[in-house]
mmCIF file of C-alpha atoms in Angstrom:
data_model
loop_
_atom_site.group_PDB
_atom_site.id
_atom_site.type_symbol
_atom_site.label_atom_id
_atom_site.label_comp_id
_atom_site.label_asym_id
_atom_site.label_seq_id
_atom_site.Cartn_x
_atom_site.Cartn_y
_atom_site.Cartn_z
ATOM 1 C CA MET A 18 -0.741 31.646 20.112
ATOM 2 C CA GLY A 19 -4.590 28.876 20.527
ATOM 3 C CA ALA A 20 -5.954 29.908 24.540
ATOM 4 C CA LEU A 21 -3.876 27.001 27.089
ATOM 5 C CA ALA A 22 -7.141 26.321 28.630
ATOM 6 C CA ALA A 23 -7.399 22.786 29.204
ATOM 7 C CA LEU A 24 -9.510 20.695 26.975
ATOM 8 C CA LEU A 25 -12.815 19.050 29.080
ATOM 9 C CA MET A 26 -11.044 16.536 30.767
ATOM 10 C CA THR A 27 -10.258 13.659 33.582
ATOM 11 C CA PRO A 28 -7.736 14.606 34.871
ATOM 12 C CA LEU A 29 -6.698 11.366 38.236
ATOM 13 C CA VAL A 30 -3.787 11.815 40.343
ATOM 14 C CA VAL A 31 -1.455 8.926 39.915
ATOM 15 C CA SER A 32 1.504 7.598 41.505
ATOM 16 C CA GLY A 33 3.879 4.312 41.191
ATOM 17 C CA PRO A 34 6.977 3.434 38.971
ATOM 18 C CA ALA A 35 7.409 5.442 35.885
ATOM 19 C CA SER A 36 7.942 3.578 32.550
ATOM 20 C CA ALA A 37 11.792 3.931 31.551
ATOM 21 C CA VAL A 38 12.466 3.752 27.997
ATOM 22 C CA ALA A 39 15.498 1.485 27.075
ATOM 23 C CA VAL A 40 18.209 2.130 24.200
ATOM 24 C CA GLY A 41 16.916 0.066 21.272
ATOM 25 C CA ASP A 42 12.581 0.557 22.999
ATOM 26 C CA TRP A 43 10.216 2.001 19.953
ATOM 27 C CA THR A 44 8.316 4.038 21.819
ATOM 28 C CA GLN A 45 5.837 5.051 18.847
ATOM 29 C CA PHE A 46 4.823 5.070 15.618
ATOM 30 C CA ARG A 47 8.230 5.363 13.110
ATOM 31 C CA ASN A 48 9.833 5.560 15.747
ATOM 32 C CA GLY A 49 10.371 9.527 16.285
ATOM 33 C CA ALA A 50 9.263 12.386 16.188
ATOM 34 C CA ALA A 51 10.598 13.078 12.541
ATOM 35 C CA HIS A 52 8.799 9.824 11.197
ATOM 36 C CA GLN A 53 12.030 8.451 9.780
ATOM 37 C CA GLY A 54 10.929 4.237 10.812
ATOM 38 C CA VAL A 55 14.447 3.471 11.230
ATOM 39 C CA ASN A 56 15.963 1.707 14.500
ATOM 40 C CA PRO A 57 19.951 2.697 14.871
ATOM 41 C CA ALA A 58 20.197 0.797 18.782
ATOM 42 C CA GLU A 59 19.591 -2.645 16.881
ATOM 43 C CA THR A 60 22.199 -4.878 16.862
ATOM 44 C CA ALA A 61 21.150 -8.702 17.849
ATOM 45 C CA LEU A 62 19.172 -8.384 14.500
ATOM 46 C CA SER A 63 21.262 -8.733 11.335
ATOM 47 C CA VAL A 64 21.664 -10.091 7.872
ATOM 48 C CA SER A 65 23.374 -12.541 8.702
ATOM 49 C CA THR A 66 20.754 -13.879 12.088
ATOM 50 C CA VAL A 67 17.143 -13.199 11.099
ATOM 51 C CA SER A 68 16.493 -15.641 9.263
ATOM 52 C CA GLY A 69 16.644 -17.581 13.145
ATOM 53 C CA LEU A 70 13.568 -15.824 13.324
ATOM 54 C CA ARG A 71 10.701 -18.064 14.910
ATOM 55 C CA GLN A 72 7.195 -17.206 16.617
ATOM 56 C CA GLN A 73 7.485 -16.373 20.352
ATOM 57 C CA TRP A 74 4.341 -15.614 21.501
ATOM 58 C CA VAL A 75 0.879 -15.272 20.071
ATOM 59 C CA THR A 76 -1.800 -13.010 21.538
ATOM 60 C CA ASN A 77 -5.555 -11.881 20.679
ATOM 61 C CA VAL A 78 -6.914 -8.415 21.782
ATOM 62 C CA GLY A 79 -9.813 -8.447 21.023
ATOM 63 C CA GLY A 80 -9.938 -6.343 17.767
ATOM 64 C CA SER A 81 -8.674 -5.975 14.586
ATOM 65 C CA VAL A 82 -4.933 -4.508 14.710
ATOM 66 C CA TRP A 83 -4.233 -1.407 12.198
ATOM 67 C CA SER A 84 -1.850 -0.129 14.890
ATOM 68 C CA SER A 85 2.507 0.031 15.656
ATOM 69 C CA PRO A 86 3.318 -1.393 18.566
ATOM 70 C CA ALA A 87 5.015 1.124 20.650
ATOM 71 C CA THR A 88 7.556 -0.362 23.431
ATOM 72 C CA ALA A 89 9.464 0.456 26.887
ATOM 73 C CA ASP A 90 10.181 -0.850 29.613
ATOM 74 C CA GLY A 91 9.407 -4.855 29.086
ATOM 75 C CA ARG A 92 5.793 -3.541 27.354
ATOM 76 C CA LEU A 93 4.498 -3.481 24.737
ATOM 77 C CA TYR A 94 1.592 -1.094 24.384
ATOM 78 C CA VAL A 95 -1.004 -1.676 20.675
ATOM 79 C CA GLY A 96 -4.617 0.288 20.328
ATOM 80 C CA GLY A 97 -6.903 -2.397 18.707
ATOM 81 C CA LEU A 98 -10.653 -1.849 16.740
ATOM 82 C CA ASP A 99 -11.854 -2.407 19.945
ATOM 83 C CA GLY A 100 -11.715 1.111 21.382
ATOM 84 C CA ARG A 101 -9.054 0.216 24.103
ATOM 85 C CA LEU A 102 -5.250 0.694 24.649
ATOM 86 C CA HIS A 103 -4.132 -3.164 25.561
ATOM 87 C CA ALA A 104 -0.980 -3.231 27.683
ATOM 88 C CA LEU A 105 1.612 -6.787 26.798
ATOM 89 C CA ASP A 106 4.731 -9.020 28.845
ATOM 90 C CA ALA A 107 6.855 -8.271 25.270
ATOM 91 C CA ALA A 108 8.357 -11.893 26.683
ATOM 92 C CA THR A 109 5.139 -13.948 27.232
ATOM 93 C CA GLY A 110 2.389 -11.702 25.140
ATOM 94 C CA GLN A 111 0.559 -11.843 27.980
ATOM 95 C CA THR A 112 -1.792 -8.856 29.042
ATOM 96 C CA LEU A 113 -1.334 -6.713 31.581
ATOM 97 C CA TRP A 114 -4.063 -4.371 30.926
ATOM 98 C CA ALA A 115 -6.789 -2.867 28.772
ATOM 99 C CA LYS A 116 -8.637 0.609 28.945
ATOM 100 C CA PRO A 117 -10.508 2.032 29.016
ATOM 101 C CA ASP A 118 -11.818 -0.437 31.410
ATOM 102 C CA SER A 119 -15.220 -1.962 28.854
ATOM 103 C CA ALA A 120 -15.224 -0.638 25.114
ATOM 104 C CA LEU A 121 -18.472 0.766 23.307
ATOM 105 C CA THR A 122 -21.144 0.306 20.956
ATOM 106 C CA GLY A 123 -18.934 1.365 18.235
ATOM 107 C CA ASP A 124 -15.019 1.607 19.297
ATOM 108 C CA TRP A 125 -12.519 2.285 17.603
ATOM 109 C CA THR A 126 -8.572 3.295 17.408
ATOM 110 C CA PHE A 127 -5.754 3.213 13.638
ATOM 111 C CA THR A 128 -3.716 4.843 15.569
ATOM 112 C CA SER A 129 -0.121 3.180 17.047
ATOM 113 C CA PRO A 130 0.383 4.561 21.084
ATOM 114 C CA ALA A 131 3.864 6.698 22.292
ATOM 115 C CA ILE A 132 5.229 6.817 25.341
ATOM 116 C CA GLY A 133 6.926 8.983 26.678
ATOM 117 C CA ASP A 134 8.089 9.207 30.748
ATOM 118 C CA GLY A 135 5.925 6.854 32.463
ATOM 119 C CA VAL A 136 3.108 7.907 30.365
ATOM 120 C CA VAL A 137 1.129 6.342 26.299
ATOM 121 C CA TYR A 138 -0.534 8.251 24.943
ATOM 122 C CA LEU A 139 -3.418 7.224 22.464
ATOM 123 C CA GLY A 140 -6.203 8.050 20.105
ATOM 124 C CA ILE A 141 -9.573 6.895 20.747
ATOM 125 C CA ASN A 142 -12.907 7.365 19.164
ATOM 126 C CA ARG A 143 -15.584 6.498 21.356
ATOM 127 C CA PRO A 144 -17.510 7.149 18.684
ATOM 128 C CA ALA A 145 -16.877 10.729 19.530
ATOM 129 C CA ALA A 146 -13.109 11.953 19.660
ATOM 130 C CA GLU A 147 -10.963 12.058 21.964
ATOM 131 C CA ILE A 148 -7.116 12.096 22.921
ATOM 132 C CA TRP A 149 -5.901 9.418 26.254
ATOM 133 C CA ALA A 150 -2.849 10.194 28.152
ATOM 134 C CA PHE A 151 -3.322 6.604 30.849
ATOM 135 C CA ASP A 152 -0.729 5.832 33.356
ATOM 136 C CA ALA A 153 2.366 3.961 31.349
ATOM 137 C CA VAL A 154 2.858 0.528 34.256
ATOM 138 C CA THR A 155 -0.749 0.942 35.574
ATOM 139 C CA GLY A 156 -2.589 2.061 32.866
ATOM 140 C CA ALA A 157 -4.678 4.581 35.250
ATOM 141 C CA THR A 158 -5.851 7.596 33.204
ATOM 142 C CA ARG A 159 -3.957 10.424 33.048
ATOM 143 C CA TRP A 160 -5.746 12.792 31.680
ATOM 144 C CA ARG A 161 -8.250 12.863 28.056
ATOM 145 C CA THR A 162 -9.469 15.155 25.973
ATOM 146 C CA GLY A 163 -13.142 15.891 25.989
ATOM 147 C CA ALA A 164 -15.125 14.772 22.662
ATOM 148 C CA SER A 165 -14.729 18.676 20.925
ATOM 149 C CA ILE A 166 -11.828 17.206 18.020
ATOM 150 C CA SER A 167 -13.240 14.611 15.318
ATOM 151 C CA ASN A 168 -12.380 11.599 13.979
ATOM 152 C CA ILE A 169 -8.852 10.528 14.930
ATOM 153 C CA ASN A 170 -6.897 8.401 12.525
ATOM 154 C CA GLY A 171 -3.272 9.558 12.841
ATOM 155 C CA SER A 172 -1.253 8.896 15.311
ATOM 156 C CA PRO A 173 -0.247 11.060 17.930
ATOM 157 C CA THR A 174 3.312 12.707 17.884
ATOM 158 C CA LEU A 175 5.176 13.321 21.450
ATOM 159 C CA ALA A 176 7.757 15.735 20.498
ATOM 160 C CA GLY A 177 9.931 16.437 23.915
ATOM 161 C CA SER A 178 6.880 18.300 26.250
ATOM 162 C CA VAL A 179 3.841 18.261 23.350
ATOM 163 C CA LEU A 180 1.125 16.130 21.885
ATOM 164 C CA TYR A 181 0.639 16.560 18.656
ATOM 165 C CA ALA A 182 -2.075 14.893 16.370
ATOM 166 C CA ALA A 183 -4.391 15.906 13.072
ATOM 167 C CA THR A 184 -7.858 14.943 12.915
ATOM 168 C CA THR A 185 -10.351 14.372 9.999
ATOM 169 C CA GLU A 186 -11.440 17.331 9.777
ATOM 170 C CA ASP A 187 -8.839 20.023 8.461
ATOM 171 C CA GLN A 188 -7.229 20.669 12.313
ATOM 172 C CA VAL A 189 -4.331 20.273 13.470
ATOM 173 C CA LEU A 190 -3.516 20.355 17.771
ATOM 174 C CA ALA A 191 -0.572 20.495 19.144
ATOM 175 C CA LEU A 192 -1.533 19.962 23.319
ATOM 176 C CA ASP A 193 1.095 20.315 26.645
ATOM 177 C CA ALA A 194 1.801 16.504 27.472
ATOM 178 C CA ALA A 195 1.056 16.617 31.045
ATOM 179 C CA THR A 196 -1.992 18.293 31.403
ATOM 180 C CA GLY A 197 -4.901 17.454 27.920
ATOM 181 C CA ALA A 198 -4.150 21.659 27.022
ATOM 182 C CA ARG A 199 -3.862 22.795 23.954
ATOM 183 C CA ILE A 200 -1.327 25.156 23.153
ATOM 184 C CA TRP A 201 -2.644 25.601 19.818
ATOM 185 C CA ASP A 202 -4.632 24.607 17.138
ATOM 186 C CA ALA A 203 -4.434 24.965 13.237
ATOM 187 C CA LYS A 204 -6.613 24.204 10.306
ATOM 188 C CA PRO A 205 -4.761 24.775 7.198
ATOM 189 C CA ASN A 206 -6.639 24.976 4.699
ATOM 190 C CA GLY A 207 -9.509 26.683 6.544
ATOM 191 C CA GLY A 208 -11.695 24.175 8.046
ATOM 192 C CA ARG A 209 -13.119 23.482 4.199
ATOM 193 C CA GLY A 210 -12.307 20.230 3.016
ATOM 194 C CA SER A 211 -11.055 16.770 4.793
ATOM 195 C CA GLY A 212 -8.145 16.524 6.499
ATOM 196 C CA PHE A 213 -5.903 14.354 7.910
ATOM 197 C CA TYR A 214 -5.193 10.619 8.124
ATOM 198 C CA SER A 215 -1.809 10.650 8.173
ATOM 199 C CA SER A 216 0.707 11.291 11.599
ATOM 200 C CA PRO A 217 2.014 15.191 11.366
ATOM 201 C CA THR A 218 5.204 14.416 11.401
ATOM 202 C CA VAL A 219 7.457 16.874 14.156
ATOM 203 C CA ALA A 220 11.184 18.114 12.186
ATOM 204 C CA GLU A 221 13.746 21.185 12.359
ATOM 205 C CA GLY A 222 11.048 23.626 14.227
ATOM 206 C CA LYS A 223 8.091 23.511 11.859
ATOM 207 C CA VAL A 224 5.291 20.368 12.430
ATOM 208 C CA PHE A 225 4.156 18.264 8.238
ATOM 209 C CA ALA A 226 0.869 17.215 8.065
ATOM 210 C CA ALA A 227 0.216 15.241 5.203
ATOM 211 C CA SER A 228 -3.333 16.090 3.682
ATOM 212 C CA LEU A 229 -6.837 14.367 2.183
ATOM 213 C CA ASN A 230 -6.668 18.237 0.672
ATOM 214 C CA GLN A 231 -4.227 16.666 -1.784
ATOM 215 C CA ARG A 232 -1.993 19.081 0.014
ATOM 216 C CA LEU A 233 0.693 18.207 2.205
ATOM 217 C CA TYR A 234 1.826 21.546 4.971
ATOM 218 C CA ALA A 235 4.022 22.813 7.133
ATOM 219 C CA LEU A 236 3.494 24.708 10.204
ATOM 220 C CA ASP A 237 5.562 26.411 12.613
ATOM 221 C CA GLN A 238 6.072 24.583 15.048
ATOM 222 C CA ALA A 239 5.718 27.339 18.158
ATOM 223 C CA THR A 240 2.052 28.699 17.105
ATOM 224 C CA GLY A 241 0.408 26.366 14.568
ATOM 225 C CA ALA A 242 0.481 28.430 11.863
ATOM 226 C CA VAL A 243 1.124 27.728 8.290
ATOM 227 C CA LEU A 244 4.641 28.737 6.234
ATOM 228 C CA TRP A 245 3.826 26.706 2.964
ATOM 229 C CA SER A 246 1.768 23.793 1.326
ATOM 230 C CA PHE A 247 2.642 21.999 -1.592
ATOM 231 C CA PRO A 248 0.411 20.257 -3.495
ATOM 232 C CA THR A 249 -0.088 17.142 -5.200
ATOM 233 C CA GLY A 250 -1.830 14.488 -7.622
ATOM 234 C CA GLY A 251 -4.351 12.971 -4.776
ATOM 235 C CA HIS A 252 -5.272 12.472 -1.350
ATOM 236 C CA ASN A 253 -2.323 12.385 0.682
ATOM 237 C CA SER A 254 -2.362 9.655 3.586
ATOM 238 C CA SER A 255 1.539 8.378 4.471
ATOM 239 C CA THR A 256 2.940 9.865 7.337
ATOM 240 C CA PRO A 257 6.098 12.168 6.510
ATOM 241 C CA ALA A 258 9.116 10.993 6.794
ATOM 242 C CA VAL A 259 12.591 14.185 7.517
ATOM 243 C CA VAL A 260 16.038 13.286 7.152
ATOM 244 C CA ASP A 261 18.240 15.987 6.561
ATOM 245 C CA GLY A 262 16.310 18.916 5.228
ATOM 246 C CA THR A 263 13.807 17.031 2.832
ATOM 247 C CA VAL A 264 10.309 15.552 3.541
ATOM 248 C CA TYR A 265 9.593 12.161 1.844
ATOM 249 C CA PHE A 266 6.678 10.926 1.305
ATOM 250 C CA GLY A 267 3.827 8.958 -0.571
ATOM 251 C CA SER A 268 0.501 10.525 -2.627
ATOM 252 C CA ARG A 269 -2.429 8.336 -4.093
ATOM 253 C CA ASP A 270 -1.587 9.916 -7.219
ATOM 254 C CA GLY A 271 0.862 7.339 -7.705
ATOM 255 C CA ASN A 272 3.838 9.492 -6.729
ATOM 256 C CA VAL A 273 7.017 9.058 -3.866
ATOM 257 C CA TYR A 274 7.365 12.769 -3.398
ATOM 258 C CA ALA A 275 11.128 14.917 -1.966
ATOM 259 C CA VAL A 276 10.815 18.198 -0.807
ATOM 260 C CA ASP A 277 12.659 20.597 0.799
ATOM 261 C CA ALA A 278 11.953 21.001 4.246
ATOM 262 C CA ALA A 279 12.242 24.615 4.345
ATOM 263 C CA THR A 280 10.853 26.446 1.117
ATOM 264 C CA GLY A 281 7.817 23.562 0.243
ATOM 265 C CA VAL A 282 10.392 24.278 -3.665
ATOM 266 C CA GLN A 283 10.103 19.948 -4.901
ATOM 267 C CA ARG A 284 13.478 17.966 -5.404
ATOM 268 C CA TRP A 285 11.792 14.700 -7.581
ATOM 269 C CA LYS A 286 8.973 12.672 -7.222
ATOM 270 C CA THR A 287 9.007 9.017 -8.622
ATOM 271 C CA GLN A 288 5.822 7.625 -10.643
ATOM 272 C CA TYR A 289 5.719 3.776 -10.123
ATOM 273 C CA GLY A 290 3.411 2.364 -12.915
ATOM 274 C CA THR A 291 -0.401 3.727 -13.099
ATOM 275 C CA ASN A 292 -2.304 5.709 -9.924
ATOM 276 C CA ILE A 293 -4.711 2.906 -10.100
ATOM 277 C CA LEU A 294 -1.821 0.770 -10.041
ATOM 278 C CA ALA A 295 0.731 2.073 -7.613
ATOM 279 C CA SER A 296 -1.054 5.114 -5.272
ATOM 280 C CA PHE A 297 0.524 4.840 -1.889
ATOM 281 C CA GLN A 298 -0.694 4.750 1.093
ATOM 282 C CA SER A 299 2.318 3.097 2.992
ATOM 283 C CA SER A 300 4.315 5.393 4.726
ATOM 284 C CA PRO A 301 8.022 5.616 4.076
ATOM 285 C CA ALA A 302 11.477 4.649 5.932
ATOM 286 C CA VAL A 303 14.976 6.808 5.322
ATOM 287 C CA ALA A 304 17.972 4.873 6.264
ATOM 288 C CA ASN A 305 21.058 4.712 4.129
ATOM 289 C CA GLY A 306 20.048 6.804 1.897
ATOM 290 C CA THR A 307 17.003 5.100 0.571
ATOM 291 C CA VAL A 308 13.868 5.495 0.425
ATOM 292 C CA TYR A 309 11.565 2.612 1.238
ATOM 293 C CA ILE A 310 7.540 2.241 1.105
ATOM 294 C CA GLY A 311 4.540 0.676 0.046
ATOM 295 C CA THR A 312 1.950 -0.260 -2.816
ATOM 296 C CA ASN A 313 -0.834 -1.198 -3.033
ATOM 297 C CA ASN A 314 -2.113 -2.703 -5.403
ATOM 298 C CA ASP A 315 0.388 -3.310 -7.422
ATOM 299 C CA ARG A 316 1.408 -5.431 -4.477
ATOM 300 C CA ARG A 317 4.907 -4.308 -3.980
ATOM 301 C CA VAL A 318 7.820 -2.900 -1.573
ATOM 302 C CA LEU A 319 10.252 -0.208 -2.729
ATOM 303 C CA ALA A 320 12.936 1.248 -3.070
ATOM 304 C CA LEU A 321 14.104 4.477 -3.894
ATOM 305 C CA ASP A 322 17.970 6.555 -3.726
ATOM 306 C CA ALA A 323 16.707 9.084 -1.172
ATOM 307 C CA ALA A 324 18.666 11.970 -3.560
ATOM 308 C CA THR A 325 17.019 11.852 -7.155
ATOM 309 C CA GLY A 326 13.500 8.961 -6.740
ATOM 310 C CA ALA A 327 15.715 6.768 -8.999
ATOM 311 C CA ILE A 328 14.360 2.560 -8.298
ATOM 312 C CA ARG A 329 17.154 0.765 -7.421
ATOM 313 C CA TRP A 330 15.476 -2.347 -6.716
ATOM 314 C CA SER A 331 11.534 -3.373 -5.805
ATOM 315 C CA PHE A 332 9.445 -7.031 -4.110
ATOM 316 C CA ARG A 333 6.849 -8.110 -5.459
ATOM 317 C CA THR A 334 4.309 -9.315 -2.154
ATOM 318 C CA GLY A 335 1.265 -11.860 -2.386
ATOM 319 C CA GLY A 336 -0.719 -9.625 -1.897
ATOM 320 C CA VAL A 337 -1.833 -5.527 -0.752
ATOM 321 C CA VAL A 338 0.994 -3.172 1.112
ATOM 322 C CA MET A 339 -0.431 -0.388 3.085
ATOM 323 C CA SER A 340 1.377 -1.609 5.450
ATOM 324 C CA SER A 341 5.415 0.822 6.132
ATOM 325 C CA PRO A 342 8.188 -1.250 6.761
ATOM 326 C CA VAL A 343 10.445 -0.118 9.500
ATOM 327 C CA VAL A 344 15.326 -0.164 8.986
ATOM 328 C CA ALA A 345 17.205 -1.896 10.872
ATOM 329 C CA ASN A 346 20.455 -3.215 11.099
ATOM 330 C CA GLY A 347 20.127 -4.040 7.179
ATOM 331 C CA VAL A 348 17.136 -5.031 7.353
ATOM 332 C CA VAL A 349 14.280 -3.847 5.664
ATOM 333 C CA TYR A 350 10.596 -5.098 7.437
ATOM 334 C CA VAL A 351 7.387 -5.543 6.420
ATOM 335 C CA GLY A 352 3.767 -6.258 6.262
ATOM 336 C CA SER A 353 1.564 -7.853 3.405
ATOM 337 C CA ASP A 354 -2.078 -7.700 3.195
ATOM 338 C CA ASP A 355 -0.907 -11.827 1.640
ATOM 339 C CA ARG A 356 -0.756 -12.095 5.690
ATOM 340 C CA SER A 357 2.943 -12.560 5.675
ATOM 341 C CA VAL A 358 5.784 -9.845 8.196
ATOM 342 C CA TYR A 359 8.699 -10.362 5.926
ATOM 343 C CA ALA A 360 12.164 -9.449 5.628
ATOM 344 C CA LEU A 361 14.061 -7.805 2.458
ATOM 345 C CA ARG A 362 17.556 -6.921 2.427
ATOM 346 C CA ALA A 363 18.183 -3.186 3.114
ATOM 347 C CA THR A 364 20.302 -3.253 -0.383
ATOM 348 C CA ASN A 365 18.926 -5.284 -2.955
ATOM 349 C CA GLY A 366 15.633 -6.009 -1.234
ATOM 350 C CA GLN A 367 16.273 -10.374 -0.896
ATOM 351 C CA ARG A 368 13.800 -11.740 0.925
ATOM 352 C CA LEU A 369 16.013 -13.201 3.833
ATOM 353 C CA TRP A 370 12.579 -14.425 6.651
ATOM 354 C CA SER A 371 9.377 -14.852 6.891
ATOM 355 C CA ALA A 372 6.362 -15.619 8.524
ATOM 356 C CA ARG A 373 2.474 -16.155 8.066
ATOM 357 C CA VAL A 374 0.381 -14.807 10.067
ATOM 358 C CA SER A 375 -3.301 -14.979 11.073
ATOM 359 C CA GLY A 376 -4.645 -12.131 9.333
ATOM 360 C CA ALA A 377 -3.546 -8.851 7.056
ATOM 361 C CA VAL A 378 -0.765 -6.852 8.180
ATOM 362 C CA ASP A 379 -1.965 -3.098 7.359
ATOM 363 C CA SER A 380 0.172 -1.530 10.687
ATOM 364 C CA GLY A 381 3.809 -1.465 10.100
ATOM 365 C CA PRO A 382 5.620 -4.422 11.960
ATOM 366 C CA VAL A 383 8.510 -2.163 14.326
ATOM 367 C CA VAL A 384 12.208 -4.062 15.900
ATOM 368 C CA ALA A 385 13.513 -3.999 18.845
ATOM 369 C CA GLN A 386 14.662 -5.414 22.013
ATOM 370 C CA GLY A 387 16.424 -8.504 18.810
ATOM 371 C CA LYS A 388 12.417 -8.707 18.467
ATOM 372 C CA VAL A 389 10.250 -8.245 15.913
ATOM 373 C CA TYR A 390 6.083 -7.473 16.357
ATOM 374 C CA ALA A 391 3.101 -7.267 14.652
ATOM 375 C CA GLY A 392 -0.364 -7.294 14.124
ATOM 376 C CA THR A 393 -3.192 -8.040 12.436
ATOM 377 C CA TYR A 394 -5.971 -7.072 11.014
ATOM 378 C CA GLY A 395 -9.213 -8.296 9.351
ATOM 379 C CA ASP A 396 -12.584 -10.556 9.828
ATOM 380 C CA ASN A 397 -11.044 -13.744 9.990
ATOM 381 C CA GLY A 398 -7.933 -14.244 12.570
ATOM 382 C CA GLY A 399 -7.739 -10.337 12.881
ATOM 383 C CA GLY A 400 -6.807 -9.173 16.813
ATOM 384 C CA ASN A 401 -4.091 -11.270 17.019
ATOM 385 C CA VAL A 402 -0.167 -9.762 18.265
ATOM 386 C CA TYR A 403 2.221 -11.165 17.433
ATOM 387 C CA SER A 404 6.483 -11.924 18.467
ATOM 388 C CA PHE A 405 9.301 -12.693 16.741
ATOM 389 C CA ALA A 406 12.763 -13.934 18.025
ATOM 390 C CA LEU A 407 15.473 -15.370 17.482
ATOM 391 C CA ARG A 408 16.364 -18.824 18.888
ATOM 392 C CA ARG A 409 18.001 -19.413 22.088
#
């Protein structure tokens, strides 16, 4: 195990009320360390009510949004390509704070926030990469790592008291969430080749990381030791989802894979179209025996049987679907580069609702407390965060 010596940090003791997490909040990328992309507590939005969604507010955060939002205690947190974390009032869209206080040349963040115990965590490339921890209420800096890691394109994952992150240079980190001290530092491919654009997934005592080195790695959660690796035929930037002992992820080789979480043995793979026409950068959501994932140039959302990989249905949008679908109460929500957010019936892909927005929706939307949130990306109309809610 690596030494517990702290990284270069600027600690700051902050007083004030802690942010509370309520049932139905969405506290990190894919709504949990296992990255299943499901909100089981959503009840207001359903197959019968989702058509009543209307735009509640829109807020420009000054930089395109690749980040998926996170919510807790009536606040919405989102990262922007201005290199800052923005805290918005979830009811009005009003900006409560944006930190760090001033953007630096070269700043950007693709990562989504993670919330726990009154702290919000985010990976920021400033241009040297760091992980920051902010007080969820005030935005004050709790700690930050020094410029001793490479770029962070995948969102940090909070599992209990440990924060996991992966960098673009073959590095997976485990940090103490309270202090930022490094618990272990793994280089699954021996520090060779490319690293990770996906987020580490934590489940069943393991950390699963899909690599640009054309492998899925399983690491020991306590030590970072490599337990097994699974080869693919292309780069992997799809964040794995783990459900009932199976790891699901997409690859740029045009396949969706299901792999045994304990052994790394393939259970099935499904190729959709050709590698050029249907590579997968979207991260899967898994609910009720079905895997939902978006395709790139083929512009579709697919639903696959979780046990066999058989295609149950597909829905065609007007643009690339890099957005990661989410599932809540029988409805699949997903964005597209056609500047739209969609709500589809989970059982057959029927479109129940859609909304036009100002730019491409490459990040996954979020469903929480009866609302849908989405950010937009692109030079024209990028940098907006939208809230949709049912009419009163």
